[in-house]
Amino acid sequence: MHPRPLVALLDGRDCTIEMPILKDVATVAFCDAQSTQEIHEKVLNEAVGALLYHTITLSRDDLEKFKGLRVIVRIGSGFDNVDIKAAAELGIAVCNVPASSVEETADTSMCLILNLYRRVTWMHQALREGTRAASVEQIREVAGGAARIRGETLGIIGLGRVGQAVALRAKAFGFGVIFYDPYLPDGVERSLGLQRMATLQDLLIHSDCVSLHCSLNEHNHHLINDFTIKQMRQGAFLVNTARGGLVDEKALAQALKEGRIRGAALDVHETEPFSFSQGPLKDAPNLICTPHTSWYSEQASIEAREEAAREMRRAITGRIPDSLKNCVNKEYLMTASQWTGMEATAVHPEVNGAAAYRFPAGLISVATGGLPGSGAGVESIVAASLPMAHGITPVTQLPHTPSPGQPTKAESDRDNPSDQ
Amino acid sequence: MALMDKHKVKRQRLDRICEGIRPPILNGPMHPRPLVALLDGRDCTIEMPILKDVATVAFCDAQSTQEIHEKVLNEAVGALLYHTITLSRDDLEKFKGLRVIVRIGSGFDNVDIKAAAELGIAVCNVPASSVEETADTSMCLILNLYRRVTWMHQALREGTRAASVEQIREVAGGAARIRGETLGIIGLGRVGQAVALRAKAFGFGVIFYDPYLPDGVERSLGLQRMATLQDLLIHSDCVSLHCSLNEHNHHLINDFTIKQMRQGAFLVNTARGGLVDEKALAQALKEGRIRGAALDVHETEPFSFSQGPLKDAPNLICTPHTSWYSEQASIEAREEAAREMRRAITGRIPDSLKNCVNKEYLMTASQWTGMEATAVHPEVNGAAAYSLGSVNGEAWWLGQTLKFF
């Protein structure tokens, strides 16, 4: 009976921030899954919206498991873990939250760069392990490798929001900053007073420290590999707070062991969660690693979750993709789908707090602009988040009143007849 | 011999000049190059090329004056030192011929500069070489407190796994947004200014307290000046020390002043360990009144996590007095120190000195006017002659020099 659409947090448990924003327009559930195998059938069948972090992957096959999904919102900026083209072909809009962690990530990136140049992390570790440095000769020994920054060249790959923030911070330390970004129009370098390199190779050749700030896509997997590492300067530094897939860790490990790369600081890894005792990097020297935390501050986390919930709300209560603020596969959606922008009627909250809605599942068009069943005493639905780790407490059926003669893909898979 | 008579005359003249102040300096071999000793190190390779034609260079590798050879105590005219040896009044009085001390670095709190002046010893430092290294390390410590990189790397080393976002938030718990935070700088000298300008790039609001600077410095750099230490402590989310240690500011950060700080503030110290009462800091860290501290300098050095008042304190990042170091800075400081020593030997003390830190005490303490040293006359076979202190500028030819290492 026209329940609210089901919105599921796929790879988390905590919905406390999202609830106040969504509870009057949706039913919110969480799955706490690490793969779609772990997602309950109810969610696969009924979820209209999905919220997710970076710890679950949605490939084409994964997306096809969902029967009613219309919108995916990534709580964060990277969306390489979602096949956005396949999503578009399936009529699913994908959104992200690009702004919340820009400065946190830039600040952490600078911290990693400074830890490579000034060696604070390694020296603290040495002190923890009992090293004593009494004389100046011993001090020089334990600090050996600590380098002057002024005059060094920092090469930024990807001058997006984070890359720009890093560039401006690095300038304050006396870095000469260069960047490579094939997607930006001419002139950005003039705005910020940086030097632009025409090719990746140019950047690698001229950098003392390389920092990755590009998103991961089908063109740049293992951007940093054996071949490109050999284009880097002897003894250069590498920093990665972007995506693990950009770096071939076997090649990096080899370069670290041979000293071709003097040190690397990585917040992201090919396999996460990262462990020093496993994987290609396990015996590599001169490594600083953090567990995908460069984005985090309490404020950034809350802001991202609130913005994701608001985007989800816009999707539910507005038009997909027109009402969406940060839809990342809009162009694919428009071309892939046969239907035009779907309309969803506004939510009409009722006196008793229960909300009725109409969700544009599949190809339902709302001819009348009214709500099916509205005025007929819509059942109130508990909108509280239902703990549904691997099972869902009963949720009233989602209404599907197909337009006459228009079977929908989603429709045909539903095992419950409409109650029309 | 005529030569000996001539030297006797010179010596008597010197005696008259130094009358009532110091006895004649040399009592060893006849007029060798003045002895310059590196007190608390072994390596003189950088200093040698700059000094070898005007001085004999020796190293002591001592941690206290007790370990210094009598020959050096008796004969050294110049002393080079780092921060790892202390020269109190008593220590200085052990030296019989010392005229100039050059600190290879910027801090000179380990030398009693007033006592030195009273004894006719000029003290110099090298203030410029490590300014940016220290500022960069200070920023690195501040960022490690806010972004927790050092602690999270340590956790990973110890086997922590953070798979889900909830676990990530847990391991990163405490990592804070920087924009809008207030950084309070105590001491806006060379390093303090460099830190202030870097911090601004991260979105810190920067305030400072410095009772020695004239009005208007805050306008030059666009910072906010606080009139009192208390004002600064009250308004800071993170406090960073960049002042030198002197007789007025020992334990500047103590139980009382820590209680003026904000609940959960951060503390950073790359200046001098003596500025912070470590017992009080340890207590504040344990109670969470200070959320985290990052220290490159300590009351007792070398620092060890297993000893001292801080040994059980949580939320601590420590480095072993290394914020100054880069290979370039080290070489630059040593070269500049050697050049200052050379200026002392070949010129007038204190007039020829570029970075004399006790000049005003020297002028008042001593009765004698600036001493002159004649120029060095290198000889064909490589041996050099020199003269230390001759009022009329006459050069004395001297015999072969001695080397001590």
mmCIF file of C-alpha atoms in Angstrom, chain B residues 15 62 110 178 211 218 220 231 245 249 288 342 347 377 384-385 390 394 399:
data_model
loop_
_atom_site.group_PDB
_atom_site.id
_atom_site.type_symbol
_atom_site.label_atom_id
_atom_site.label_comp_id
_atom_site.label_asym_id
_atom_site.label_seq_id
_atom_site.Cartn_x
_atom_site.Cartn_y
_atom_site.Cartn_z
ATOM 1 C CA ASP B 15 100.328 41.871 29.128
ATOM 2 C CA ALA B 62 82.670 15.683 24.915
ATOM 3 C CA ASN B 110 73.317 26.143 26.802
ATOM 4 C CA ILE B 178 41.654 22.619 10.334
ATOM 5 C CA PRO B 211 56.746 40.716 24.100
ATOM 6 C CA GLU B 218 51.235 41.931 12.957
ATOM 7 C CA SER B 220 53.088 43.240 7.963
ATOM 8 C CA ASP B 231 45.270 35.951 25.992
ATOM 9 C CA LEU B 245 64.916 29.798 26.212
ATOM 10 C CA ASN B 249 60.702 31.720 30.439
ATOM 11 C CA GLY B 288 42.655 14.954 28.229
ATOM 12 C CA ARG B 342 87.551 32.873 11.051
ATOM 13 C CA GLY B 347 89.523 40.378 12.683
ATOM 14 C CA HIS B 377 100.632 35.129 6.130
ATOM 15 C CA ALA B 384 100.816 29.259 8.099
ATOM 16 C CA ALA B 385 101.815 31.918 10.494
ATOM 17 C CA SER B 390 98.526 43.021 18.247
ATOM 18 C CA GLU B 394 102.308 43.916 13.285
ATOM 19 C CA GLY B 399 106.614 28.176 13.819
#
